[in-house]
CSV table of C-alpha atoms and ligand atoms in Angstrom, one decimal:
chain,number,residue,atom,x,y,z
A,1,MET,CA,-0.1,0.0,0.0
A,2,SER,CA,1.5,3.5,-1.2
A,3,GLU,CA,2.0,5.8,1.9
A,4,GLU,CA,0.3,9.2,1.7
A,5,ARG,CA,3.3,11.9,1.4
A,6,LYS,CA,3.1,14.5,4.1
A,7,ALA,CA,4.6,18.0,4.7
A,8,THR,CA,5.4,18.6,8.1
A,9,LEU,CA,5.9,22.1,9.3
A,10,THR,CA,7.1,23.2,12.4
A,11,ILE,CA,6.3,26.7,14.3
A,12,ASP,CA,7.3,27.5,17.7
A,13,GLY,CA,7.9,24.0,18.6
A,14,LYS,CA,4.7,22.4,17.4
A,15,THR,CA,4.6,20.3,14.4
A,16,PHE,CA,1.7,20.3,11.6
A,17,ASP,CA,1.0,17.9,8.9
A,18,PHE,CA,-0.1,19.0,5.4
A,19,PRO,CA,-0.8,16.4,2.6
A,20,ILE,CA,1.2,16.4,-0.8
A,21,LEU,CA,-0.7,15.9,-3.8
A,22,LYS,CA,0.3,14.9,-7.0
A,23,GLY,CA,-0.8,15.8,-10.6
A,24,VAL,CA,-0.5,14.0,-13.8
A,25,HIS,CA,2.5,15.7,-15.0
A,26,GLY,CA,4.5,18.8,-13.0
A,27,ASN,CA,5.5,19.9,-9.6
A,28,ASP,CA,3.7,17.9,-6.4
A,29,VAL,CA,1.6,21.0,-4.2
A,30,ILE,CA,1.6,20.9,-0.3
A,31,ASP,CA,-2.2,21.5,0.5
A,32,ILE,CA,-2.4,24.1,2.7
A,33,ARG,CA,-5.9,24.8,2.9
A,34,THR,CA,-5.9,24.2,6.5
A,35,LEU,CA,-3.0,26.2,7.4
A,36,GLY,CA,-4.6,29.1,8.4
A,37,ALA,CA,-7.0,27.3,10.9
A,38,LYS,CA,-4.2,25.2,12.3
A,39,THR,CA,-1.4,27.4,12.7
A,40,GLY,CA,-2.7,31.1,12.7
A,41,CYS,CA,-0.2,31.7,9.9
A,42,PHE,CA,-0.9,32.5,6.6
A,43,THR,CA,1.8,32.1,3.6
A,44,TYR,CA,3.3,35.2,1.9
A,45,ASP,CA,3.8,34.4,-1.9
A,46,ALA,CA,3.7,37.7,-3.7
A,47,GLY,CA,3.2,37.1,-7.6
A,48,PHE,CA,2.2,33.6,-7.1
A,49,MET,CA,6.0,32.4,-7.2
A,50,SER,CA,5.6,29.0,-5.8
A,51,THR,CA,1.7,28.7,-5.4
A,52,ALA,CA,-1.1,26.5,-7.6
A,53,SER,CA,-4.2,28.8,-7.2
A,54,CYS,CA,-6.3,25.9,-8.3
A,55,GLN,CA,-6.2,22.2,-9.7
A,56,SER,CA,-7.0,22.0,-13.6
A,57,SER,CA,-7.5,19.9,-16.2
A,58,ILE,CA,-6.7,22.2,-18.9
A,59,THR,CA,-3.5,23.0,-20.2
A,60,PHE,CA,0.3,21.7,-18.7
A,61,ILE,CA,3.3,23.5,-19.3
A,62,ASP,CA,6.9,22.3,-18.8
A,63,GLY,CA,9.0,25.3,-18.3
A,64,GLU,CA,12.2,23.4,-18.2
A,65,LYS,CA,11.4,21.2,-21.1
A,66,GLY,CA,9.9,24.0,-23.2
A,67,GLU,CA,6.8,21.8,-23.4
A,68,LEU,CA,3.5,23.2,-23.7
A,69,LEU,CA,0.3,20.5,-23.8
A,70,TYR,CA,-3.5,21.5,-24.3
A,71,CYS,CA,-5.6,18.5,-22.5
A,72,GLY,CA,-2.2,16.4,-23.4
A,73,TYR,CA,-1.8,17.3,-26.9
A,74,PRO,CA,1.6,18.6,-27.7
A,75,ILE,CA,1.1,22.4,-29.2
A,76,GLU,CA,3.1,21.1,-32.1
A,77,GLN,CA,0.8,18.7,-33.1
A,78,LEU,CA,-2.5,20.8,-32.6
A,79,ALA,CA,-0.9,23.6,-34.6
A,80,ASP,CA,-0.2,21.4,-37.5
A,81,LYS,CA,-3.0,19.1,-37.4
A,82,CYS,CA,-6.1,20.7,-36.2
A,83,ASN,CA,-8.0,24.3,-36.4
A,84,PHE,CA,-8.5,26.5,-33.7
A,85,LEU,CA,-11.9,25.8,-33.7
A,86,GLU,CA,-11.4,22.3,-33.2
A,87,VAL,CA,-8.8,23.6,-30.4
A,88,ALA,CA,-11.4,25.9,-28.8
A,89,TYR,CA,-13.9,22.6,-28.9
A,90,LEU,CA,-10.9,20.5,-27.1
A,91,LEU,CA,-10.0,23.0,-24.3
A,92,ARG,CA,-13.9,23.3,-23.3
A,93,ASN,CA,-14.5,19.8,-23.7
A,94,ARG,CA,-11.0,18.1,-22.8
A,95,GLU,CA,-11.6,16.1,-25.9
A,96,LEU,CA,-10.9,16.5,-29.9
A,97,PRO,CA,-14.5,16.8,-31.6
A,98,ASN,CA,-15.0,13.8,-33.9
A,99,ALA,CA,-16.2,14.6,-37.6
A,100,ASP,CA,-19.9,15.2,-36.6
A,101,GLN,CA,-19.3,16.9,-33.4
A,102,LYS,CA,-16.5,19.1,-35.6
A,103,ALA,CA,-19.2,19.9,-38.3
A,104,LYS,CA,-21.7,20.8,-35.4
A,105,PHE,CA,-19.8,23.1,-33.8
A,106,GLU,CA,-18.4,25.2,-36.5
A,107,GLY,CA,-21.9,25.2,-37.8
A,108,THR,CA,-23.0,26.6,-34.6
A,109,ILE,CA,-20.2,29.3,-34.2
A,110,ARG,CA,-21.1,30.4,-37.7
A,111,LYS,CA,-24.4,30.9,-36.7
A,112,HIS,CA,-23.6,33.1,-34.0
A,113,THR,CA,-21.1,35.7,-35.5
A,114,LEU,CA,-23.7,38.5,-36.0
A,115,VAL,CA,-23.8,41.0,-32.8
A,116,HIS,CA,-26.8,42.6,-31.5
A,117,ASP,CA,-27.5,45.8,-33.8
A,118,GLN,CA,-27.9,48.0,-30.8
A,119,LEU,CA,-24.0,47.0,-29.5
A,120,THR,CA,-22.7,48.8,-32.6
A,121,ARG,CA,-24.0,51.9,-31.1
A,122,PHE,CA,-21.3,51.5,-28.7
A,123,TYR,CA,-18.9,52.2,-31.0
A,124,ASN,CA,-19.7,55.7,-31.2
A,125,GLY,CA,-19.2,56.5,-27.9
A,126,PHE,CA,-15.3,55.9,-28.4
A,127,ARG,CA,-12.9,58.5,-29.6
A,128,ARG,CA,-12.0,57.4,-32.9
A,129,ASP,CA,-8.4,57.2,-32.1
A,130,ALA,CA,-9.0,55.5,-28.6
A,131,HIS,CA,-6.7,52.3,-28.4
A,132,PRO,CA,-8.7,49.2,-29.8
A,133,MET,CA,-8.0,47.2,-26.6
A,134,ALA,CA,-10.1,50.0,-24.8
A,135,VAL,CA,-12.7,49.9,-27.3
A,136,ILE,CA,-13.0,46.0,-27.0
A,137,VAL,CA,-12.7,45.7,-22.8
A,138,GLY,CA,-15.9,48.3,-22.9
A,139,VAL,CA,-17.5,46.4,-25.6
A,140,VAL,CA,-17.1,42.8,-24.8
A,141,GLY,CA,-18.2,44.0,-20.9
A,142,ALA,CA,-21.1,45.1,-22.6
A,143,LEU,CA,-22.5,42.1,-23.9
A,144,SER,CA,-23.1,41.2,-20.1
A,145,ALA,CA,-25.9,44.0,-20.7
A,146,PHE,CA,-27.2,41.7,-23.6
A,147,TYR,CA,-26.9,38.5,-22.3
A,148,HIS,CA,-27.6,38.3,-18.2
A,149,HIS,CA,-31.2,37.8,-17.7
A,150,GLY,CA,-32.3,34.4,-17.8
A,151,MET,CA,-29.1,32.7,-17.7
A,152,ASP,CA,-28.2,30.2,-15.0
A,153,TYR,CA,-24.6,29.4,-15.2
A,154,SER,CA,-25.3,26.4,-13.4
A,155,ASN,CA,-27.0,24.7,-16.2
A,156,VAL,CA,-24.6,23.0,-18.9
A,157,GLU,CA,-27.0,24.4,-21.7
A,158,HIS,CA,-26.7,27.8,-20.7
A,159,ARG,CA,-22.7,27.8,-20.8
A,160,ASP,CA,-22.7,26.2,-24.2
A,161,ILE,CA,-24.7,29.2,-25.4
A,162,CYS,CA,-22.4,31.6,-23.8
A,163,PHE,CA,-19.3,29.7,-24.9
A,164,GLN,CA,-20.6,29.7,-28.3
A,165,ARG,CA,-21.7,33.4,-28.4
A,166,ILE,CA,-18.6,34.9,-27.1
A,167,ILE,CA,-16.0,32.6,-29.4
A,168,ALA,CA,-18.5,33.4,-32.3
A,169,LYS,CA,-18.8,37.3,-32.0
A,170,LEU,CA,-15.3,38.1,-30.7
A,171,PRO,CA,-13.8,38.3,-34.1
A,172,THR,CA,-16.8,40.7,-35.3
A,173,ILE,CA,-16.4,42.7,-32.1
A,174,ILE,CA,-12.4,43.3,-32.8
A,175,ALA,CA,-13.2,44.0,-36.7
A,176,LEU,CA,-15.6,46.5,-35.7
A,177,ALA,CA,-12.9,48.4,-33.5
A,178,TYR,CA,-10.6,48.5,-36.1
A,179,ARG,CA,-13.3,49.7,-38.7
A,180,TYR,CA,-14.1,52.4,-36.5
A,181,ASN,CA,-10.8,53.5,-35.4
A,182,THR,CA,-10.2,53.6,-39.6
A,183,GLY,CA,-13.3,55.1,-40.7
A,184,LEU,CA,-14.2,52.4,-42.8
A,185,PRO,CA,-17.8,50.8,-43.1
A,186,PHE,CA,-18.6,48.1,-40.9
A,187,MET,CA,-18.4,44.6,-42.9
A,188,TYR,CA,-21.1,42.2,-41.9
A,189,PRO,CA,-19.4,38.7,-40.8
A,190,ARG,CA,-19.8,35.6,-43.9
A,191,ASN,CA,-21.0,32.5,-42.7
A,192,ASP,CA,-19.6,30.6,-45.8
A,193,LEU,CA,-16.1,31.5,-44.5
A,194,ASP,CA,-14.2,29.6,-42.0
A,195,TYR,CA,-13.3,31.3,-38.7
A,196,ALA,CA,-9.9,33.0,-39.8
A,197,SER,CA,-10.6,33.9,-43.1
A,198,ASN,CA,-14.1,35.5,-41.8
A,199,PHE,CA,-12.1,37.7,-39.8
A,200,MET,CA,-9.8,38.6,-42.5
A,201,TYR,CA,-12.7,39.5,-44.4
A,202,MET,CA,-14.3,41.7,-41.8
A,203,MET,CA,-11.0,43.3,-41.2
A,204,PHE,CA,-10.0,43.9,-44.8
A,205,GLY,CA,-12.6,43.8,-47.0
A,206,VAL,CA,-14.7,46.6,-48.4
A,207,PRO,CA,-18.0,47.1,-50.1
A,208,SER,CA,-16.9,47.7,-53.5
A,209,GLU,CA,-14.9,45.0,-54.4
A,210,GLU,CA,-14.5,41.4,-53.9
A,211,TYR,CA,-12.4,40.2,-50.9
A,212,LYS,CA,-10.0,37.5,-52.2
A,213,ILE,CA,-9.1,35.0,-49.3
A,214,ASN,CA,-5.5,33.7,-49.2
A,215,PRO,CA,-5.5,30.3,-47.6
A,216,ILE,CA,-2.1,30.2,-46.8
A,217,LEU,CA,-2.7,33.9,-44.7
A,218,SER,CA,-5.6,32.5,-43.2
A,219,ARG,CA,-3.9,29.4,-41.9
A,220,ALA,CA,-1.3,31.4,-40.5
A,221,LEU,CA,-3.9,33.5,-38.8
A,222,ASP,CA,-5.4,30.5,-37.5
A,223,ILE,CA,-2.2,28.8,-36.2
A,224,ILE,CA,-1.6,32.1,-34.4
A,225,PHE,CA,-4.8,31.8,-32.7
A,226,THR,CA,-4.2,28.2,-31.6
A,227,LEU,CA,-0.9,29.2,-30.1
A,228,HIS,CA,-2.5,31.8,-28.0
A,229,ALA,CA,-5.6,30.0,-27.0
A,230,ASP,CA,-4.7,29.0,-23.4
A,231,HIS,CA,-1.7,29.2,-21.1
A,232,GLU,CA,-2.8,27.7,-17.8
A,233,GLN,CA,-3.0,30.0,-14.9
A,234,ASN,CA,-1.3,33.2,-16.3
A,235,ALA,CA,-2.0,36.8,-15.0
A,236,SER,CA,-5.2,37.3,-17.3
A,237,THR,CA,-6.8,33.8,-16.9
A,238,SER,CA,-6.3,34.1,-13.2
A,239,THR,CA,-8.2,37.8,-13.6
A,240,VAL,CA,-10.7,35.7,-15.1
A,241,ARG,CA,-11.3,33.0,-12.9
A,242,LEU,CA,-11.1,35.7,-9.6
A,243,ALA,CA,-13.6,37.7,-11.5
A,244,GLY,CA,-15.4,34.7,-12.0
A,245,SER,CA,-15.6,33.6,-8.5
A,246,SER,CA,-18.0,35.7,-7.3
A,247,GLU,CA,-20.1,34.5,-9.9
A,248,ALA,CA,-20.0,37.8,-12.1
A,249,ASN,CA,-21.2,37.7,-15.7
A,250,PRO,CA,-18.8,35.8,-17.8
A,251,PHE,CA,-18.9,38.3,-20.7
A,252,ALA,CA,-17.5,40.9,-17.8
A,253,CYS,CA,-15.3,38.2,-16.6
A,254,VAL,CA,-14.2,38.4,-20.3
A,255,ALA,CA,-13.3,41.6,-20.4
A,256,SER,CA,-11.2,41.7,-17.2
A,257,GLY,CA,-9.0,39.2,-19.0
A,258,ILE,CA,-8.8,41.5,-21.6
A,259,SER,CA,-8.0,44.5,-19.1
A,260,CYS,CA,-5.1,42.3,-17.7
A,261,LEU,CA,-3.8,41.4,-21.2
A,262,TRP,CA,-3.3,44.2,-22.5
A,263,GLY,CA,-0.3,45.5,-20.2
A,264,PRO,CA,3.1,45.2,-21.7
A,265,ALA,CA,4.2,42.7,-19.5
A,266,HIS,CA,1.3,40.4,-20.5
A,267,GLY,CA,-0.3,40.6,-24.0
A,268,GLY,CA,0.8,43.6,-24.5
A,269,ALA,CA,4.4,42.5,-24.9
A,270,ASN,CA,3.7,41.8,-29.0
A,271,GLU,CA,3.1,45.7,-29.9
A,272,ALA,CA,5.6,46.8,-27.5
A,273,CYS,CA,7.9,44.6,-29.2
A,274,LEU,CA,7.5,46.0,-32.8
A,275,ASN,CA,7.7,49.3,-31.3
A,276,MET,CA,10.7,48.5,-30.0
A,277,LEU,CA,12.1,46.9,-33.8
A,278,GLU,CA,11.1,50.2,-35.2
A,279,GLU,CA,12.6,52.4,-32.4
A,280,ILE,CA,15.8,50.1,-32.9
A,281,GLY,CA,15.8,50.6,-36.8
A,282,ASP,CA,18.8,49.3,-37.9
A,283,VAL,CA,20.9,46.2,-37.0
A,284,SER,CA,24.2,48.4,-36.2
A,285,ARG,CA,22.1,49.7,-33.0
A,286,VAL,CA,21.5,46.2,-31.6
A,287,GLY,CA,24.3,46.3,-29.4
A,288,GLU,CA,23.5,49.7,-27.8
A,289,TYR,CA,19.8,48.2,-26.7
A,290,ILE,CA,21.2,44.9,-25.5
A,291,LYS,CA,23.6,47.1,-23.4
A,292,ARG,CA,20.7,48.9,-22.1
A,293,ALA,CA,18.6,45.8,-21.6
A,294,LYS,CA,21.2,44.5,-19.3
A,295,ASP,CA,21.7,48.0,-17.2
A,296,LYS,CA,20.1,47.8,-13.9
A,297,ASN,CA,19.6,51.9,-13.9
A,298,ASP,CA,17.7,51.5,-17.2
A,299,SER,CA,13.9,50.2,-17.1
A,300,PHE,CA,14.2,49.0,-20.8
A,301,LYS,CA,13.7,45.8,-21.2
A,302,LEU,CA,14.0,43.6,-24.8
A,303,MET,CA,10.4,43.1,-25.4
A,304,GLY,CA,9.2,39.6,-26.3
A,305,PHE,CA,12.3,38.1,-24.3
A,306,GLY,CA,11.7,36.0,-21.1
A,307,HIS,CA,9.1,34.4,-19.6
A,308,ARG,CA,7.7,33.2,-16.1
A,309,ILE,CA,7.5,29.7,-16.9
A,310,TYR,CA,9.6,29.0,-19.6
A,311,LYS,CA,13.2,28.7,-18.7
A,312,ASN,CA,14.4,27.0,-21.8
A,313,PHE,CA,12.9,27.9,-24.7
A,314,ASP,CA,9.0,29.1,-25.8
A,315,PRO,CA,7.7,26.2,-28.0
A,316,ARG,CA,5.2,28.7,-29.5
A,317,SER,CA,7.9,30.9,-30.2
A,318,LYS,CA,9.6,28.5,-32.5
A,319,LEU,CA,6.2,27.9,-34.3
A,320,MET,CA,5.6,31.5,-34.7
A,321,GLY,CA,8.6,31.9,-36.0
A,322,LYS,CA,8.1,29.4,-38.8
A,323,VAL,CA,4.5,31.2,-39.2
A,324,CYS,CA,6.7,34.0,-39.8
A,325,ALA,CA,9.1,33.3,-42.2
A,326,ASP,CA,6.2,31.3,-44.4
A,327,VAL,CA,3.7,34.2,-44.3
A,328,LEU,CA,6.7,36.6,-45.2
A,329,ALA,CA,7.7,34.2,-48.0
A,330,GLU,CA,3.9,34.1,-49.5
A,331,LEU,CA,4.1,37.6,-49.8
A,332,GLY,CA,7.5,38.1,-51.2
A,333,LEU,CA,8.8,40.1,-47.9
A,334,GLU,CA,11.8,37.5,-47.3
A,335,ASN,CA,13.9,40.6,-46.9
A,336,ASN,CA,11.5,42.7,-44.5
A,337,ARG,CA,13.6,44.8,-42.4
A,338,LEU,CA,12.0,44.2,-39.2
A,339,PHE,CA,12.2,40.6,-39.7
A,340,LYS,CA,16.1,40.5,-40.4
A,341,LEU,CA,16.3,42.9,-37.4
A,342,ALA,CA,14.5,40.5,-35.1
A,343,LYS,CA,16.4,37.6,-36.4
A,344,ALA,CA,19.7,39.3,-35.9
A,345,LEU,CA,18.6,40.7,-32.3
A,346,GLU,CA,17.7,37.1,-31.6
A,347,LYS,CA,21.1,35.9,-32.3
A,348,ILE,CA,23.0,38.4,-30.4
A,349,ALA,CA,20.7,38.0,-27.3
A,350,LEU,CA,21.0,34.4,-27.0
A,351,GLU,CA,24.9,34.0,-27.1
A,352,ASP,CA,24.9,37.0,-24.7
A,353,ASP,CA,25.8,35.9,-21.0
A,354,TYR,CA,23.3,37.9,-19.4
A,355,PHE,CA,20.5,36.5,-21.4
A,356,VAL,CA,22.0,33.0,-21.1
A,357,GLU,CA,22.2,33.1,-17.6
A,358,LYS,CA,19.0,34.6,-16.6
A,359,LYS,CA,17.6,32.0,-19.0
A,360,LEU,CA,15.8,34.7,-20.9
A,361,TYR,CA,14.5,33.3,-24.5
A,362,PRO,CA,12.2,35.0,-27.2
A,363,ASN,CA,8.5,34.3,-26.2
A,364,VAL,CA,5.3,33.8,-28.2
A,365,ASP,CA,5.5,37.8,-28.8
A,366,PHE,CA,8.7,38.3,-30.3
A,367,TYR,CA,7.2,37.1,-34.1
A,368,SER,CA,4.0,37.5,-33.6
A,369,GLY,CA,4.2,41.3,-34.2
A,370,ILE,CA,5.8,40.7,-37.4
A,371,VAL,CA,3.7,38.2,-38.8
A,372,GLN,CA,0.8,40.1,-37.9
A,373,LYS,CA,2.0,43.1,-39.4
A,374,ALA,CA,2.7,41.5,-42.4
A,375,LEU,CA,-0.8,40.2,-42.6
A,376,GLY,CA,-1.9,44.0,-42.8
A,377,ILE,CA,-2.9,44.1,-38.8
A,378,PRO,CA,-2.1,47.4,-37.6
A,379,THR,CA,0.2,47.4,-34.1
A,380,THR,CA,-2.8,48.6,-32.1
A,381,MET,CA,-4.5,45.5,-33.2
A,382,PHE,CA,-2.0,43.0,-32.2
A,383,THR,CA,-3.2,42.4,-28.4
A,384,CYS,CA,-6.9,42.0,-29.9
A,385,VAL,CA,-5.7,39.2,-32.0
A,386,PHE,CA,-4.6,37.7,-28.8
A,387,ALA,CA,-7.7,38.5,-26.6
A,388,LEU,CA,-9.7,36.9,-29.6
A,389,ALA,CA,-7.6,33.7,-29.3
A,390,ARG,CA,-7.0,33.7,-25.5
A,391,THR,CA,-10.9,34.0,-25.1
A,392,ALA,CA,-11.5,30.2,-25.9
A,393,GLY,CA,-9.2,29.3,-22.9
A,394,TRP,CA,-10.7,32.0,-20.5
A,395,LEU,CA,-14.2,30.6,-20.9
A,396,ALA,CA,-12.9,27.1,-20.3
A,397,GLN,CA,-11.1,28.0,-17.2
A,398,TRP,CA,-14.1,29.9,-16.1
A,399,GLU,CA,-16.2,27.0,-16.4
A,400,GLU,CA,-14.1,24.8,-14.7
A,401,MET,CA,-14.1,26.7,-11.9
A,402,ILE,CA,-17.7,27.4,-11.5
A,403,THR,CA,-18.1,23.8,-12.0
A,404,ASP,CA,-15.4,22.5,-9.1
A,405,PRO,CA,-17.3,21.1,-6.5
A,406,ASP,CA,-14.6,22.7,-4.2
A,407,TYR,CA,-14.9,26.4,-5.7
A,408,LYS,CA,-14.9,29.2,-3.5
A,409,ILE,CA,-15.0,32.9,-3.9
A,410,GLY,CA,-11.2,34.0,-4.2
A,411,ARG,CA,-10.2,35.7,-1.4
A,412,PRO,CA,-6.1,36.0,-0.9
A,413,ARG,CA,-4.8,37.2,2.5
A,414,GLN,CA,-2.1,39.6,3.4
A,415,LEU,CA,0.5,40.7,5.3
A,416,TYR,CA,-0.5,43.9,7.1
A,417,ILE,CA,2.4,46.4,7.2
A,418,GLY,CA,0.6,50.0,7.4
A,419,ALA,CA,0.3,51.8,10.4
A,420,ALA,CA,-0.5,49.8,13.9
A,421,ARG,CA,-3.8,50.9,15.3
A,422,ARG,CA,-4.5,54.4,16.6
A,423,ASN,CA,-7.0,56.7,17.1
A,424,VAL,CA,-7.9,59.8,14.9
A,425,PRO,CA,-6.8,63.0,16.5
A,426,ASP,CA,-9.3,65.9,17.3
A,427,ILE,CA,-9.5,68.4,14.7
A,428,GLY,CA,-7.4,71.0,16.4
A,429,LYS,CA,-4.3,68.7,16.8
A,430,ARG,CA,-4.1,67.4,13.0
B,501,ACO,N1,15.2,42.1,-20.9
B,501,ACO,C1,16.0,42.0,-19.8
B,501,ACO,N2,16.0,42.0,-18.9
B,501,ACO,C2,15.4,40.8,-18.5
B,501,ACO,C3,14.1,40.7,-19.2
B,501,ACO,C4,14.0,41.2,-20.5
B,501,ACO,N3,13.1,40.8,-21.4
B,501,ACO,N4,12.9,39.9,-18.5
B,501,ACO,C5,13.6,39.5,-17.4
B,501,ACO,N5,14.8,40.2,-17.2
B,501,ACO,C6,15.7,40.3,-16.0
B,501,ACO,C7,14.9,40.9,-14.7
B,501,ACO,O1,15.3,42.3,-15.0
B,501,ACO,C8,15.5,40.1,-14.0
B,501,ACO,O2,16.9,40.5,-13.5
B,501,ACO,P1,17.4,40.7,-12.1
B,501,ACO,O3,17.3,39.1,-11.4
B,501,ACO,O4,18.6,41.1,-12.3
B,501,ACO,O5,16.3,41.5,-11.3
B,501,ACO,C9,15.6,38.8,-14.2
B,501,ACO,O6,15.7,38.9,-15.7
B,501,ACO,C10,14.4,37.8,-13.9
B,501,ACO,O7,13.4,38.5,-14.5
B,501,ACO,P2,11.9,39.0,-13.9
B,501,ACO,O8,11.0,40.0,-14.4
B,501,ACO,O9,11.9,38.8,-12.3
B,501,ACO,O10,11.0,37.9,-14.5
B,501,ACO,P3,9.4,37.3,-14.3
B,501,ACO,O11,9.4,35.8,-14.5
B,501,ACO,O12,8.7,38.0,-13.0
B,501,ACO,O13,8.8,38.2,-15.4
B,501,ACO,C11,8.5,38.7,-17.9
B,501,ACO,C12,8.8,37.8,-16.8
B,501,ACO,C13,7.4,39.4,-17.1
B,501,ACO,C14,7.8,38.1,-19.1
B,501,ACO,C15,9.8,39.6,-17.9
B,501,ACO,O14,10.8,38.5,-18.6
B,501,ACO,C16,9.2,40.7,-19.2
B,501,ACO,O15,9.0,41.7,-18.7
B,501,ACO,N6,9.9,40.4,-20.5
B,501,ACO,C17,9.6,41.2,-21.6
B,501,ACO,C18,7.9,41.4,-21.8
B,501,ACO,C19,7.2,40.4,-22.5
B,501,ACO,O16,7.9,39.9,-23.5
B,501,ACO,N7,6.2,39.9,-22.0
B,501,ACO,C20,5.7,38.8,-22.7
B,501,ACO,C21,5.3,37.5,-21.8
B,501,ACO,S1,4.5,36.3,-22.8
B,501,ACO,C22,3.2,36.7,-22.9
B,501,ACO,O17,2.5,37.2,-21.8
B,501,ACO,C23,2.2,36.1,-23.9
């Protein structure tokens, strides 16, 4: 009989045992849920450096090996053999769809691509030059005003509808943000097109001429969606889970995830990376910027480098580098200035002691900006594309949380370091 492993903690001479839980892959965890009650102490772990915030059966990352699995399947195989909608189905259902399930799911998504006409009025409330991430935070949050009454999220069918709606409508909402920003007329979705092609059509088509789909470019965009679809308990996913833990409306929870994703330390890195490449401008200046990135007194960081979990390589960045090369070849842009600059920067940084010692490697955002720019997507829209894809993961994680029998509202504790208890002085003495 296997003996249950325990961790023993000694505080002021008293010992306390805590069970050690084993996952399918990855680090074991010490179950400290009873720690506060047993010992009167909490743990302190700013930035969740050593804390598992939940148990999950969706995504697994091995940062040392540079491995990313969605429901057990390696990201390389999913990117090669599946499309994004199959991946979205997988994340939610934990199994890939069979042929019938795939056809049914894709058909349902196609039928939900339109947004309520009233929702399009929201765009007029924004400045034309508003950042599109600010716009989609607002508009996606506003979906909760359209789909709230009568929704019972303990009902699986209601959760089904919610998942289908958001996956289907996000491309429309994001394309509308772009069209509003540029002043181009809104394009209604075309339900005869696949998911990525329809997004390209709504972004770049015009009513006055036929829009020709380039299947190579659509497929590249679809792979980008797959690479970004989920990434276990990252900052934005944890934000969605925390917001959802109060039983908030899931569309509002996704809006909170979009807000978190926007930051340059997270999804905003692809935009920041492209801006950085533009600023560097030429291979001859790479050394100067590498020097700045290493300078402790300079806040400059090499955008698109480094990751909390991956300490070997980010498997998504390898795939993204390949997608980038394919797209540039298709468009005859092999000699693209920024691509060459990125290659040179990557090579120099990978050989530099500072980056080698700190295990800083290109992350998924390093090449995603270049490939998106080549597809015609403007820089400010890059993180919106990321949000579109990540919505599949956010909703799968939200559902996993609210259907978990152990689920509780998220409520971290703190180590209070403010003023000790004191009395408010009388007004004359202040
Ligand atoms: N350039 C230069 N130095 C860096 C970089 C970088 N890109 N990233 C980390 N470092 C240094 C830090 O200064 C720190 O140095 P120190 O130990 O001397 O203080 C050390 O490496 C460890 O870095 P942390 O910031 O502590 O690592 P953490 O895991 O907290 O942060 C993060 C990871 C936020 C991704 C960080 O590497 C970063 O800011 N990178 C640039 C932004 C970026 O590309 N973000 C996208 C992440 S992927 C995604 O969200 C899809």
